[in-house]
Every structure is written in C-alpha cells, then in structure tokens.
Short mmCIF file of C-alpha atoms and ligand atoms in Angstrom, two decimals:
data_model
loop_
_atom_site.label_atom_id
_atom_site.label_comp_id
_atom_site.label_asym_id
_atom_site.label_seq_id
_atom_site.Cartn_x
_atom_site.Cartn_y
_atom_site.Cartn_z
CA MET D 1 -35.35 -7.53 6.94
CA VAL D 2 -33.36 -9.27 9.70
CA VAL D 3 -34.89 -12.62 8.72
CA ASN D 4 -34.00 -12.01 5.11
CA LEU D 5 -30.44 -11.17 6.04
CA ARG D 6 -30.19 -14.35 8.12
CA SER D 7 -31.43 -16.50 5.22
CA LEU D 8 -28.96 -14.78 2.95
CA ILE D 9 -26.13 -15.55 5.35
CA LEU D 10 -27.26 -19.17 5.68
CA LEU D 11 -27.38 -19.51 1.93
CA LEU D 12 -23.90 -18.03 1.71
CA SER D 13 -22.73 -20.46 4.36
CA ILE D 14 -24.01 -23.47 2.45
CA SER D 15 -22.60 -22.29 -0.86
CA LEU D 16 -19.25 -21.60 0.76
CA SER D 17 -18.94 -25.04 2.28
CA LEU D 18 -19.91 -26.56 -1.05
CA LEU D 19 -17.49 -24.34 -2.91
CA PHE D 20 -14.54 -24.50 -0.59
CA GLY D 21 -14.78 -27.94 0.97
CA ARG D 22 -12.44 -28.31 3.89
CA SER D 23 -11.22 -24.72 4.06
CA GLN D 24 -11.58 -23.65 7.66
CA ILE D 25 -13.78 -20.63 7.88
CA CYS D 26 -15.63 -19.38 10.97
CA GLU D 27 -17.00 -21.90 13.42
CA SER D 28 -20.41 -20.46 12.62
CA GLY D 29 -19.77 -22.03 9.24
CA LEU D 30 -20.01 -18.65 7.65
CA GLY D 31 -16.74 -16.84 7.90
CA TYR D 32 -19.00 -14.00 8.94
CA CYS D 33 -18.29 -13.06 12.50
CA ASP D 34 -18.83 -9.40 13.12
CA SER D 35 -20.36 -10.09 16.54
CA ASP D 36 -17.00 -11.54 17.59
CA SER D 37 -14.89 -9.12 19.65
CA ARG D 38 -11.84 -10.16 17.65
CA LEU D 39 -13.31 -8.31 14.74
CA SER D 40 -13.25 -5.08 16.72
CA SER D 41 -12.28 -2.14 14.56
CA LYS D 42 -10.08 -0.73 17.35
CA ILE D 43 -7.00 -2.70 18.31
CA LEU D 44 -4.02 -1.86 20.46
CA ILE D 45 -0.95 -4.06 20.09
CA LYS D 46 1.05 -3.57 23.26
CA GLY D 47 4.71 -3.85 24.02
CA GLY D 48 6.04 -5.66 20.96
CA THR D 49 9.17 -4.92 18.96
CA VAL D 50 7.88 -3.12 15.90
CA VAL D 51 9.98 -3.95 12.86
CA ASN D 52 10.10 -2.03 9.61
CA ALA D 53 12.55 -2.54 6.74
CA ASP D 54 14.83 0.20 8.06
CA HIS D 55 14.30 0.26 11.81
CA GLN D 56 13.08 -1.62 14.86
CA GLU D 57 11.89 -0.32 18.23
CA VAL D 58 9.74 -1.37 21.16
CA ALA D 59 6.42 0.42 20.71
CA ASP D 60 2.65 0.07 20.81
CA VAL D 61 0.60 0.09 17.63
CA TYR D 62 -2.90 1.53 17.62
CA VAL D 63 -5.28 0.56 14.83
CA GLU D 64 -8.67 1.98 14.01
CA ASP D 65 -10.98 1.25 11.06
CA GLY D 66 -8.40 -0.71 9.14
CA VAL D 67 -5.64 1.86 9.37
CA ILE D 68 -2.62 2.26 11.66
CA VAL D 69 -3.25 5.43 13.63
CA SER D 70 -0.22 5.60 15.85
CA VAL D 71 3.09 3.84 16.55
CA ARG D 72 4.82 4.91 19.77
CA PRO D 73 5.51 3.69 23.31
CA ASN D 74 2.82 3.70 26.01
CA ILE D 75 -0.29 4.47 24.00
CA LYS D 76 -3.30 4.85 26.33
CA VAL D 77 -6.76 3.90 25.11
CA GLY D 78 -10.29 3.91 26.53
CA ASP D 79 -13.02 1.26 26.44
CA GLY D 80 -14.04 -0.63 23.33
CA VAL D 81 -10.49 -1.31 22.23
CA ARG D 82 -9.22 -4.86 21.87
CA VAL D 83 -5.78 -5.05 23.50
CA VAL D 84 -3.34 -7.66 22.19
CA TYR D 85 -0.09 -8.18 24.11
CA ALA D 86 3.05 -8.71 22.06
CA ILE D 87 5.77 -8.37 24.70
CA GLY D 88 8.90 -10.22 23.62
CA LYS D 89 7.50 -10.74 20.13
CA PHE D 90 7.97 -9.05 16.76
CA VAL D 91 5.24 -6.86 15.27
CA MET D 92 5.84 -6.71 11.53
CA PRO D 93 4.05 -5.75 8.32
CA GLY D 94 1.96 -8.59 6.92
CA GLY D 95 3.68 -10.46 4.12
CA ILE D 96 3.15 -9.45 0.51
CA ASP D 97 3.51 -12.27 -2.00
CA PRO D 98 4.42 -10.89 -5.43
CA HIS D 99 3.72 -14.13 -7.29
CA THR D 100 0.62 -16.33 -7.04
CA HIS D 101 -1.74 -18.23 -9.33
CA LEU D 102 -5.18 -18.69 -7.77
CA ALA D 103 -7.99 -20.22 -9.84
CA MET D 104 -5.61 -20.34 -12.79
CA GLU D 105 -6.57 -22.42 -15.81
CA PHE D 106 -3.36 -24.13 -16.85
CA MET D 107 -2.31 -27.34 -18.61
CA GLY D 108 -5.86 -28.55 -19.09
CA THR D 109 -7.03 -28.02 -15.53
CA GLU D 110 -7.49 -25.32 -12.89
CA THR D 111 -5.43 -24.78 -9.74
CA ILE D 112 -7.08 -26.34 -6.71
CA ASP D 113 -6.75 -23.15 -4.66
CA ASN D 114 -9.14 -20.42 -5.61
CA PHE D 115 -9.16 -16.85 -4.32
CA PHE D 116 -10.82 -17.95 -1.08
CA SER D 117 -8.86 -21.05 -0.09
CA GLY D 118 -5.56 -19.59 -1.29
CA GLN D 119 -6.09 -16.40 0.67
CA ALA D 120 -7.25 -18.27 3.78
CA ALA D 121 -3.98 -20.23 3.59
CA ALA D 122 -2.03 -17.00 3.12
CA LEU D 123 -3.58 -15.34 6.17
CA ALA D 124 -2.90 -18.38 8.35
CA GLY D 125 0.74 -18.02 7.35
CA GLY D 126 1.04 -14.27 7.89
CA THR D 127 0.68 -13.03 4.30
CA THR D 128 -1.92 -10.27 4.00
CA THR D 129 -1.58 -9.13 0.37
CA HIS D 130 -0.70 -10.96 -2.84
CA ILE D 131 -0.39 -10.14 -6.52
CA ASP D 132 -1.92 -12.70 -8.87
CA PHE D 133 -1.34 -13.15 -12.58
CA VAL D 134 -4.32 -12.49 -14.84
CA ILE D 135 -4.14 -14.81 -17.85
CA PRO D 136 -5.72 -13.36 -21.02
CA VAL D 137 -8.62 -15.23 -22.61
CA ASP D 138 -7.79 -16.01 -26.26
CA GLY D 139 -5.10 -13.35 -26.03
CA SER D 140 -7.63 -10.71 -24.91
CA LEU D 141 -6.55 -8.71 -21.86
CA SER D 142 -10.00 -7.29 -21.19
CA LYS D 143 -11.63 -10.73 -21.28
CA GLY D 144 -8.90 -12.06 -18.98
CA TYR D 145 -9.37 -9.14 -16.62
CA GLU D 146 -13.15 -9.66 -16.47
CA ALA D 147 -12.65 -13.38 -15.77
CA TYR D 148 -10.33 -12.57 -12.84
CA VAL D 149 -12.72 -9.95 -11.45
CA GLU D 150 -15.27 -12.78 -11.32
CA LYS D 151 -12.81 -15.28 -9.80
CA SER D 152 -11.83 -12.82 -7.07
CA LYS D 153 -15.34 -11.99 -5.84
CA LEU D 154 -15.00 -13.89 -2.55
CA THR D 155 -11.61 -12.62 -1.52
CA CYS D 156 -10.87 -12.30 2.18
CA MET D 157 -7.65 -10.26 1.92
CA ASP D 158 -6.19 -7.52 -0.23
CA TYR D 159 -4.79 -8.40 -3.63
CA GLY D 160 -3.60 -6.88 -6.88
CA PHE D 161 -3.05 -8.12 -10.41
CA HIS D 162 -0.19 -8.55 -12.84
CA MET D 163 -1.23 -9.39 -16.39
CA ALA D 164 0.33 -11.93 -18.76
CA ILE D 165 0.82 -11.03 -22.44
CA THR D 166 0.41 -14.03 -24.73
CA LYS D 167 -0.01 -12.51 -28.19
CA TRP D 168 0.68 -9.19 -29.92
CA ASP D 169 -1.42 -6.90 -32.08
CA ASP D 170 -2.77 -3.35 -31.97
CA ILE D 171 -5.66 -4.41 -29.75
CA VAL D 172 -3.33 -5.93 -27.11
CA SER D 173 -1.17 -2.81 -27.26
CA LYS D 174 -4.23 -0.60 -26.67
CA GLU D 175 -5.54 -2.90 -23.93
CA MET D 176 -2.23 -2.61 -22.07
CA GLU D 177 -2.89 1.13 -21.88
CA ILE D 178 -6.37 0.50 -20.49
CA MET D 179 -5.04 -1.97 -17.90
CA VAL D 180 -2.52 0.58 -16.63
CA GLU D 181 -4.59 3.73 -16.89
CA GLU D 182 -7.98 2.39 -15.80
CA LYS D 183 -7.57 -1.00 -14.11
CA GLY D 184 -4.69 -0.47 -11.71
CA ILE D 185 -2.29 -2.97 -13.27
CA ASN D 186 1.34 -1.84 -13.46
CA SER D 187 3.18 -5.03 -14.46
CA PHE D 188 3.06 -7.46 -17.39
CA LYS D 189 4.54 -10.96 -17.56
CA PHE D 190 6.04 -12.48 -20.68
CA PHE D 191 6.50 -16.24 -20.80
CA MET D 192 9.65 -17.27 -22.68
CA ALA D 193 8.63 -20.92 -22.10
CA TYR D 194 5.50 -23.11 -22.43
CA LYS D 195 5.82 -23.49 -26.22
CA GLY D 196 2.43 -23.86 -27.88
CA SER D 197 0.49 -22.17 -25.08
CA LEU D 198 1.81 -19.11 -23.24
CA MET D 199 5.24 -18.72 -24.91
CA ILE D 200 6.05 -15.53 -26.79
CA SER D 201 8.75 -14.77 -29.38
CA ASP D 202 11.66 -12.34 -28.99
CA GLU D 203 9.85 -10.07 -31.44
CA LEU D 204 6.80 -9.96 -29.15
CA LEU D 205 9.01 -9.50 -26.10
CA LEU D 206 10.60 -6.45 -27.71
CA GLU D 207 7.21 -4.94 -28.53
CA GLY D 208 6.07 -5.67 -24.98
CA LEU D 209 9.17 -4.13 -23.41
CA LYS D 210 8.75 -0.96 -25.47
CA LYS D 211 5.08 -0.72 -24.51
CA CYS D 212 5.82 -1.32 -20.81
CA LYS D 213 8.37 1.46 -20.93
CA SER D 214 5.96 3.91 -22.53
CA LEU D 215 3.39 3.15 -19.81
CA GLY D 216 5.78 3.11 -16.84
CA ALA D 217 4.82 -0.53 -16.25
CA LEU D 218 7.21 -3.21 -15.02
CA ALA D 219 8.03 -5.98 -17.51
CA MET D 220 8.35 -9.42 -15.91
CA VAL D 221 9.70 -12.57 -17.57
CA HIS D 222 9.48 -16.29 -17.04
CA ALA D 223 12.98 -16.96 -18.29
CA GLU D 224 13.51 -20.38 -19.88
CA ASN D 225 14.32 -21.08 -23.53
CA GLY D 226 11.00 -22.65 -24.57
CA ASP D 227 12.26 -24.04 -27.90
CA ALA D 228 15.16 -25.76 -26.20
CA VAL D 229 12.89 -27.08 -23.44
CA PHE D 230 10.69 -28.59 -26.15
CA GLU D 231 13.77 -30.27 -27.61
CA GLY D 232 14.85 -31.48 -24.17
CA GLN D 233 11.42 -32.98 -23.54
CA LYS D 234 11.57 -34.92 -26.83
CA ARG D 235 15.04 -36.17 -25.90
CA MET D 236 13.83 -37.49 -22.53
CA ILE D 237 10.82 -39.26 -24.05
CA GLU D 238 13.08 -40.85 -26.72
CA LEU D 239 15.33 -42.08 -23.89
CA GLY D 240 12.28 -43.66 -22.24
CA ILE D 241 12.38 -41.19 -19.32
CA THR D 242 8.68 -40.45 -18.82
CA GLY D 243 8.54 -39.85 -15.03
CA PRO D 244 8.78 -36.56 -13.07
CA GLU D 245 12.60 -36.66 -13.09
CA GLY D 246 12.31 -36.16 -16.88
CA HIS D 247 10.84 -32.73 -16.14
CA ALA D 248 14.04 -31.53 -14.45
CA LEU D 249 16.32 -33.26 -16.96
CA SER D 250 14.53 -31.71 -19.94
CA ARG D 251 14.99 -28.11 -18.80
CA PRO D 252 18.43 -27.77 -17.16
CA PRO D 253 19.79 -24.56 -15.59
CA VAL D 254 21.62 -23.57 -18.78
CA LEU D 255 18.25 -22.94 -20.47
CA GLU D 256 17.19 -20.69 -17.61
CA GLY D 257 20.54 -18.87 -17.72
CA GLU D 258 20.29 -18.36 -21.49
CA ALA D 259 16.77 -16.91 -21.38
CA THR D 260 17.61 -14.72 -18.38
CA ALA D 261 20.62 -13.29 -20.22
CA ARG D 262 18.57 -12.75 -23.38
CA ALA D 263 15.73 -10.98 -21.56
CA ILE D 264 18.21 -8.78 -19.69
CA ARG D 265 19.97 -7.79 -22.90
CA LEU D 266 16.70 -7.00 -24.68
CA ALA D 267 15.49 -4.91 -21.73
CA ALA D 268 18.84 -3.09 -21.71
CA PHE D 269 18.51 -2.48 -25.46
CA VAL D 270 15.12 -0.85 -24.82
CA ASN D 271 16.39 0.78 -21.59
CA THR D 272 13.52 -0.40 -19.44
CA PRO D 273 13.54 -2.10 -16.00
CA LEU D 274 13.10 -5.87 -15.88
CA TYR D 275 11.80 -8.25 -13.20
CA ILE D 276 12.83 -11.91 -13.47
CA VAL D 277 10.24 -14.12 -11.75
CA HIS D 278 11.04 -17.41 -10.00
CA VAL D 279 14.85 -17.37 -10.24
CA MET D 280 15.70 -21.03 -9.62
CA SER D 281 19.34 -21.47 -10.61
CA ILE D 282 22.86 -20.16 -10.07
CA ASP D 283 23.00 -19.65 -13.83
CA ALA D 284 20.09 -17.15 -13.82
CA MET D 285 21.19 -15.50 -10.59
CA GLU D 286 24.68 -14.86 -11.95
CA GLU D 287 23.25 -13.20 -15.06
CA ILE D 288 21.23 -10.89 -12.79
CA ALA D 289 24.29 -10.10 -10.65
CA ARG D 290 26.31 -9.28 -13.78
CA ALA D 291 23.56 -7.01 -15.09
CA GLN D 292 23.27 -5.16 -11.80
CA LYS D 293 27.03 -4.66 -11.69
CA SER D 294 26.85 -2.96 -15.06
CA GLY D 295 24.14 -0.62 -13.76
CA LEU D 296 21.03 -2.25 -15.24
CA LYS D 297 17.74 -2.13 -13.38
CA VAL D 298 17.10 -5.86 -13.07
CA ILE D 299 15.15 -7.35 -10.19
CA GLY D 300 15.47 -11.05 -9.31
CA GLU D 301 12.69 -12.83 -7.43
CA PRO D 302 13.53 -16.21 -5.89
CA VAL D 303 10.61 -18.32 -4.68
CA VAL D 304 10.50 -20.32 -1.46
CA SER D 305 10.66 -23.68 -3.21
CA GLY D 306 13.86 -22.65 -4.99
CA LEU D 307 15.42 -21.39 -1.77
CA VAL D 308 14.70 -24.34 0.50
CA LEU D 309 14.12 -27.48 -1.60
CA ASP D 310 16.34 -29.53 -3.89
CA ASP D 311 15.45 -31.76 -6.81
CA SER D 312 15.78 -35.09 -4.96
CA GLY D 313 11.99 -35.35 -4.54
CA LEU D 314 11.61 -35.63 -8.32
CA TRP D 315 13.47 -38.96 -8.20
CA ASP D 316 11.14 -40.37 -5.51
CA PRO D 317 9.93 -43.87 -6.52
CA ASP D 318 6.35 -42.91 -5.66
CA PHE D 319 4.85 -41.02 -8.62
CA ILE D 320 2.58 -38.69 -6.60
CA THR D 321 5.37 -37.78 -4.19
CA ALA D 322 7.64 -36.97 -7.13
CA ALA D 323 4.99 -35.21 -9.24
CA LYS D 324 4.08 -32.76 -6.50
CA PHE D 325 7.54 -31.16 -6.94
CA VAL D 326 7.05 -30.49 -10.66
CA MET D 327 7.19 -26.77 -11.36
CA SER D 328 8.94 -24.56 -13.91
CA PRO D 329 11.73 -23.65 -13.93
CA PRO D 330 12.43 -26.89 -12.06
CA ILE D 331 13.59 -27.16 -8.47
CA ARG D 332 17.35 -27.58 -8.92
CA ALA D 333 20.06 -29.86 -7.55
CA SER D 334 21.31 -29.03 -4.07
CA GLY D 335 23.76 -26.13 -4.18
CA HIS D 336 21.50 -23.87 -6.23
CA GLY D 337 19.22 -23.15 -3.26
CA LYS D 338 22.15 -22.27 -1.02
CA ALA D 339 23.54 -19.91 -3.67
CA LEU D 340 20.14 -18.25 -4.06
CA GLN D 341 20.00 -17.77 -0.27
CA ALA D 342 23.40 -16.08 -0.36
CA ALA D 343 22.25 -13.84 -3.22
CA LEU D 344 19.17 -12.89 -1.22
CA SER D 345 21.31 -12.01 1.77
CA THR D 346 23.62 -9.78 -0.27
CA GLY D 347 20.79 -8.02 -2.12
CA ILE D 348 21.36 -9.47 -5.61
CA LEU D 349 17.91 -11.04 -5.22
CA LYS D 350 15.49 -8.57 -3.76
CA LEU D 351 12.26 -10.17 -2.57
CA VAL D 352 10.76 -13.62 -2.08
CA GLY D 353 7.61 -14.91 -3.78
CA THR D 354 5.93 -18.30 -3.80
CA ASP D 355 4.60 -18.96 -7.31
CA HIS D 356 1.77 -20.66 -5.37
CA CYS D 357 0.12 -22.74 -8.10
CA THR D 358 -1.36 -25.85 -6.53
CA PHE D 359 -2.68 -29.01 -8.11
CA ASN D 360 -3.85 -32.01 -6.10
CA SER D 361 -2.78 -35.64 -6.57
CA THR D 362 -5.56 -36.37 -9.04
CA GLN D 363 -4.50 -33.44 -11.21
CA LYS D 364 -0.80 -34.30 -10.95
CA SER D 365 -1.74 -37.84 -12.07
CA PHE D 366 -2.69 -36.52 -15.52
CA GLY D 367 1.00 -37.02 -16.24
CA ILE D 368 1.39 -40.53 -14.84
CA ASP D 369 2.70 -41.81 -18.22
CA ASP D 370 4.29 -38.61 -19.47
CA PHE D 371 5.92 -35.90 -17.33
CA ARG D 372 4.95 -33.28 -19.95
CA LYS D 373 1.32 -33.62 -18.84
CA ILE D 374 1.95 -33.09 -15.11
CA PRO D 375 0.45 -29.67 -14.28
CA ASN D 376 3.35 -27.44 -13.25
CA GLY D 377 3.20 -25.78 -9.86
CA VAL D 378 3.76 -26.07 -6.11
CA ASN D 379 2.29 -24.57 -2.93
CA GLY D 380 3.89 -21.92 -0.70
CA LEU D 381 1.45 -19.13 0.21
CA GLU D 382 0.91 -20.41 3.75
CA GLU D 383 4.52 -21.50 4.25
CA ARG D 384 6.57 -18.59 2.84
CA MET D 385 6.81 -16.39 5.94
CA HIS D 386 7.83 -19.29 8.20
CA LEU D 387 10.31 -20.84 5.79
CA VAL D 388 12.03 -17.56 4.96
CA TRP D 389 12.37 -16.81 8.67
CA ASP D 390 13.72 -20.24 9.51
CA THR D 391 16.06 -20.47 6.51
CA MET D 392 17.32 -16.91 6.39
CA VAL D 393 16.97 -15.30 9.83
CA GLU D 394 17.49 -18.30 12.09
CA SER D 395 20.59 -19.23 10.12
CA GLY D 396 21.96 -15.71 10.59
CA GLN D 397 21.96 -14.88 6.88
CA ILE D 398 19.68 -11.84 7.16
CA SER D 399 18.51 -9.53 9.94
CA VAL D 400 14.94 -9.11 11.16
CA THR D 401 14.67 -5.78 9.31
CA ASP D 402 15.90 -7.48 6.13
CA TYR D 403 13.25 -10.14 6.68
CA VAL D 404 10.57 -7.43 6.57
CA ARG D 405 12.17 -5.99 3.44
CA VAL D 406 12.28 -9.26 1.47
CA THR D 407 8.86 -10.54 2.55
CA SER D 408 6.91 -7.29 2.37
CA THR D 409 8.42 -3.82 1.94
CA GLU D 410 10.41 -4.34 -1.27
CA CYS D 411 7.35 -5.77 -2.99
CA ALA D 412 5.26 -2.78 -1.91
CA LYS D 413 7.92 -0.41 -3.27
CA LEU D 414 8.40 -2.23 -6.58
CA PHE D 415 4.68 -2.30 -7.29
CA ASN D 416 4.20 1.25 -6.06
CA ILE D 417 1.90 0.69 -3.09
CA TYR D 418 4.38 1.73 -0.37
CA PRO D 419 3.85 2.99 2.34
CA ARG D 420 0.17 2.06 2.20
CA LYS D 421 1.47 -1.52 2.32
CA GLY D 422 4.76 -2.90 3.61
CA ALA D 423 5.14 -0.66 6.65
CA ILE D 424 4.03 -0.31 10.25
CA ARG D 425 3.53 3.43 10.42
CA ALA D 426 0.73 5.91 10.94
CA GLY D 427 -1.46 6.01 7.84
CA SER D 428 -0.51 2.56 6.52
CA ASP D 429 -3.10 -0.19 6.12
CA ALA D 430 -3.40 -2.26 9.29
CA ASP D 431 -1.90 -5.45 7.83
CA ILE D 432 0.19 -6.72 10.71
CA ILE D 433 1.61 -9.95 12.08
CA ILE D 434 2.69 -10.81 15.59
CA PHE D 435 5.59 -13.21 15.30
CA ASN D 436 6.96 -15.31 18.15
CA GLN D 437 10.56 -16.20 17.40
CA ASN D 438 10.65 -18.60 20.35
CA SER D 439 7.79 -20.74 19.10
CA THR D 440 7.91 -23.35 16.34
CA PHE D 441 5.98 -24.17 13.17
CA HIS D 442 5.19 -27.54 11.65
CA ILE D 443 3.99 -28.11 8.09
CA THR D 444 1.70 -30.91 6.98
CA ALA D 445 -1.08 -31.35 4.44
CA ASN D 446 -3.22 -32.70 7.29
CA SER D 447 -3.59 -29.26 8.79
CA HIS D 448 -2.68 -26.73 6.11
CA HIS D 449 -5.39 -24.46 4.69
CA SER D 450 -4.73 -25.04 1.01
CA ARG D 451 -7.26 -27.35 -0.64
CA SER D 452 -4.45 -29.53 -1.95
CA ASP D 453 -4.00 -33.00 -0.49
CA THR D 454 -0.21 -32.68 -0.67
CA ASN D 455 2.39 -30.20 0.47
CA VAL D 456 5.91 -29.94 -0.95
CA TYR D 457 7.17 -28.99 2.54
CA GLU D 458 5.47 -31.96 4.22
CA GLY D 459 7.00 -32.77 7.63
CA ARG D 460 9.12 -29.62 7.91
CA SER D 461 9.41 -27.93 11.29
CA GLY D 462 11.34 -24.87 12.27
CA LYS D 463 11.69 -21.91 14.56
CA GLY D 464 9.33 -18.94 14.63
CA LYS D 465 5.57 -18.75 14.40
CA VAL D 466 3.01 -16.27 13.10
CA GLU D 467 0.72 -16.18 16.13
CA VAL D 468 -1.60 -13.38 15.06
CA THR D 469 -2.48 -12.01 11.64
CA ILE D 470 -4.33 -8.72 11.33
CA ALA D 471 -5.60 -7.94 7.82
CA GLY D 472 -7.40 -4.72 7.00
CA GLY D 473 -7.56 -3.94 10.71
CA LYS D 474 -9.24 -7.24 11.71
CA ILE D 475 -7.72 -10.12 13.62
CA VAL D 476 -8.16 -13.00 11.20
CA TRP D 477 -5.71 -15.54 12.62
CA GLU D 478 -5.25 -16.17 16.34
CA ASN D 479 -4.91 -19.26 18.54
CA GLU D 480 -4.50 -21.39 15.41
CA GLU D 481 -7.93 -20.36 14.26
CA LEU D 482 -8.99 -18.49 11.13
CA LYS D 483 -11.84 -16.02 11.10
CA VAL D 484 -12.20 -14.69 7.62
CA VAL D 485 -14.94 -12.80 5.89
CA PRO D 486 -15.57 -13.71 2.25
CA GLY D 487 -15.84 -10.56 0.20
CA SER D 488 -13.83 -8.48 2.67
CA GLY D 489 -10.67 -8.39 0.55
CA ARG D 490 -10.03 -5.27 -1.49
CA TYR D 491 -8.54 -4.90 -4.93
CA ILE D 492 -5.42 -2.76 -4.64
CA SER D 493 -4.80 -0.51 -7.61
CA MET D 494 -1.13 -0.25 -8.48
CA PRO D 495 -0.02 2.98 -10.16
CA PRO D 496 2.71 2.99 -12.83
CA PHE D 497 6.18 4.61 -12.68
CA SER D 498 7.60 3.01 -9.55
CA TYR D 499 11.03 4.04 -8.27
CA LEU D 500 12.63 1.81 -10.91
CA TYR D 501 11.63 4.41 -13.49
CA HIS D 502 13.49 7.23 -11.82
CA GLY D 503 16.24 8.39 -14.15
CA ILE D 504 15.16 6.39 -17.18
CA ASP D 505 14.35 9.58 -19.12
CA LYS D 506 17.80 11.00 -18.35
CA ALA D 507 19.47 7.80 -19.48
CA ASP D 508 17.47 7.96 -22.71
CA LYS D 509 18.63 11.53 -23.29
CA ASN D 510 22.24 10.54 -22.71
CA TYR D 511 21.85 7.66 -25.13
CA LEU D 512 20.53 9.95 -27.83
CA THR D 513 23.39 12.37 -27.28
CA SER D 514 25.94 9.56 -27.38
CA LEU D 515 24.82 8.51 -30.85
CA LYS D 516 26.38 11.55 -32.48
CA ALA D 517 23.99 10.89 -35.31
CA PRO D 518 22.55 11.54 -37.76
CA VAL D 519 25.69 13.10 -39.19
CA ASN D 520 24.85 16.23 -41.10
CA ARG D 521 26.42 15.63 -44.51
CA ILE D 522 26.45 18.21 -47.19
CA LYS D 523 25.13 16.61 -50.30
CA GLN D 524 27.58 17.38 -53.09
CA SER D 525 26.84 16.77 -56.71
CA ARG D 526 29.53 14.64 -58.29
O1 URP J 1 5.37 -24.19 -12.50
C1 URP J 1 4.94 -23.06 -12.44
N1 URP J 1 5.79 -22.10 -12.22
N2 URP J 1 3.62 -22.84 -12.60
C2 URP J 1 2.98 -21.59 -12.65
C3 URP J 1 3.14 -20.88 -13.95
C4 URP J 1 4.43 -20.10 -14.00
O2 URP J 1 5.26 -20.38 -14.83
O3 URP J 1 4.63 -19.20 -13.19
ZN1 ZN J 2 6.47 -18.67 -14.75
ZN1 ZN J 3 4.17 -18.30 -11.65
#
C-alpha cells in the first residue's frame, strides 16, 4: 500500500512538473510535504498586531485544523504547536481577489496561468482566496461550469466562481437558477464589449438584470461600448495605427463612461444592485460616484493595473514590451490612476481586484501586425497586496484597517462569505498573512511565480513585504519559499442575497405605491 502510494506521488510529481513547468512547488518536487513541520495543523502566531477591517490590536492568534480558534493576548499552548513570531509586524486576513481569469480560453488562446500556477503566484503574494470567471461553452452555463470544475482540480488555495452570461434564452435563464441554487455561484458578469464574441445587447442585459434580482445574485458588468470600440478599431487601422497604442486609442475613456452610465441606469430601472468590474477611468468612476450620491447600490472595482500604471508602456518602441500592457478597458493616461486612488481612499471605489489574465510574449505576438489580435490581459495576482500597500498605505491615502477592507473584507461581504473569509476572528478560516511594513518587495519576471515570461510591474520595488502566508491553516509561504499542495484548495460556495439586497423589497414596494396606477376609471357608455 505504502509502495503504491509512493509511486502515485512520484507519478503526480512528474505530471506536475510537465504540466506546470517552472512553477516552484515543494523541493521534493511534489508540492506534497505533510512530513514538514510547517504543515502542522496547530499554529500560534505570537505578538503581532492583528488587523481587521474595523479594528487593530496586539494579540496572539491560535489556529487549529484550518480554523482560527482564538484571538487574544498571551495565548499559552502545549507541545506540537508551531509557534511563529510576528512581533512588530501586521497579522492580517489573507487577500481575496474578486477578479481573475485562470485557464481562460480567450481570443484564440488560453491564459498561461492555470489554476495551479496562478494560485501559487497568489499565495506567494499574500492572496489566499480568489473568484474566477466561468465562461460558458457555446452559451451553456452547465457546460462552462463542468469545464471549470475540471480546470480547477489541482487548486492549492480556496476559490469561488462568478459566471459570465453570453447569450439569452429560456435554458440560460433556468441554468442561472441552477448555478445559484445548486452550484454556489452568486454573481453573473455581462460583457458590454468584445463585439462578436462575449458582448451582449442591452436587451439581454435587461433580462439578465431582472433574473439576477429574482435570484438575489449580483450583476457585474464589463462596461465599454462594444459597438463604438469596433468603430474605433476600424478608424485606427484605416489611419495605419496597427501597434499596441492603437488599442488604447480605439477605446477611449468616453466609451467606458458611456457604458458605465448605461449599465447603472438600466440596473436602477430594474432596481437591482450593480458591480462594475475593472474601473479604469475618471469617466467611469464619476458615473459611479454620481449614482451612489443618488442612493443607488453601485459597487466600483478598480484593478491594480489601473491604480498604479499609466498608458505610456503602450507607446514603447519594442512590440513585446508594449503588448504586455494591452488589457480592456485600457490602462489610461496618467491622472486617471491618481483619481482612482483618491476614489478608493474616499470609499467611492470599494475593493481592489487584479483581472489577472496572463498571456506570454508568444501569445501577445499574435497581434504583431494588428493590435486587435493581441490577447487582452495583464498579471497582478502575486503583486496586488504589495502594490496596494505601497501605493495606498505608504502614501498615507488609506489606513491599515482600510487596507484589510479593500484587499479582503469588502470582497468577502459582497460575495456573502464573511466572516468565514476576510476576518481574523475565532471561527474564521485560517487564511492569514504576516506582513512586515519595514521590509521591501521587488517585482521581476525572473522570480515571480506566474508562468508568464513578462510582468507589467517589472522592476518595481516598494515598502512592505508578505513574509508568511497561511492558507487553510497551513504555512504555504515562508522564507521566500512556497510549499503548496495540489488539490488542497477548496471550492467556496457563495450564497445569494448579500447585504446589497437588504431593503430592495421595500424600495420595490415604495415604487409600486408611487405609481398611483392603474387608475380606476369608471367605464361610461357614450
Ligand atoms: O483585458 C482583459 N480585461 N482581459 C480579461 C477579460 C476581461 O474583460 O475581464
Ligand atoms: Zn472585463
Ligand atoms: Zn476580467
């Protein structure tokens, strides 16, 4: 039996190295290290400053069997407990990334990071849960779901699913019910761009919004006017602009602002909450601010690339350097990022994602003669926690508690998995990072854990470092070394009717009363 198990593990080891190439897994070559004391199921984190979204205090954190058992000063433990000292450091909930695309088939290819390499990268950067977008197969939600169950077999951290809606009929409508009621999906994304592939019409969006509302699911939109983008792309090609800069020029901020405004108005018309993914421009952000001021439940999600980069890279004379920055909506001219940071600090924008959707140089080169063929997407899963800290906390724009809120807690609340996730408190999952604000990080494709050969943050350094990541109660990142177990990640079911739905029924009732209709008219014969 033991021999058989060993051969099984060896076989797994070989397949993993073939499958995942340079991803760093355990030194044993297996990513299977349960003899290692670091994988102890009992951990005491001593003397750190424990930070939640609403409070921080110096306390110990005791973890057993994947769950936080106790958070208080001076916890005493017996033998068999791994003690990790965190004096002078922050102990925070692991990051939750609301927006990733692992193993996504898109623009004629598939993202280079699958559920193993993408998650390994995430853990090395302090993110312990992510929510990935299931893409339907030929419009079928159930086929898409099955495909993603297969893709996510070797996960090494917890994850959940959103689902994209790409066509509309009675079957899709019924399948949305199944996804929510049986499969643990509580959010659906509608693409207002990518004409000819993922893009949907306003008519479909309205049907989708109504259905989301009836299910208590959160409607999400990629807000760009796809018809106008198509027109802009033709214009650039006619002008002879075929390089990556044509990508940004063909889909300016006004098209993002227009679609954001339209989606907000349609969601308001249906009276259902709306989540705008990857807010990249002042134009979109201002629409969200206006909607919130008028009382609408609209959530804006900036992504790290939009917060910290500007569009100058797209004008780089080297094609590969420029193409790696191609994503949609595009990374904007300087000024937009700063405004998005300010909106994050004042609460107009609520949480930070990555839209991690990586393609390597060979894949980006598909568009060497035509920017329309460059697969859209950038990295960020490994970098998000560091870049948000450096950009937002080190600059004094947000507090440490706000940092926890925008990188973890708000996401857990919006997708209804709080306080299981997004908190350091008794009963929560033991997804924890130890963060040293006096250390530094450095980003380069030479040492990152993504399988991509490029990194849009290449050469960046900054203050703060995730020194230890604990996921599901196991230390998976320590001393710059990853120890991950393929297959150890769990699918996290997300129930419908998050806090955004509180009061919607009352507002509906008020609306009906306000109509003062139908008017009861006495039919008189003339
Ligand atoms: O460029 C991007 N954003 N690629 C991923 C697909 C999407 O629109 O989120
Ligand atoms: Zn999108
Ligand atoms: Zn995306």
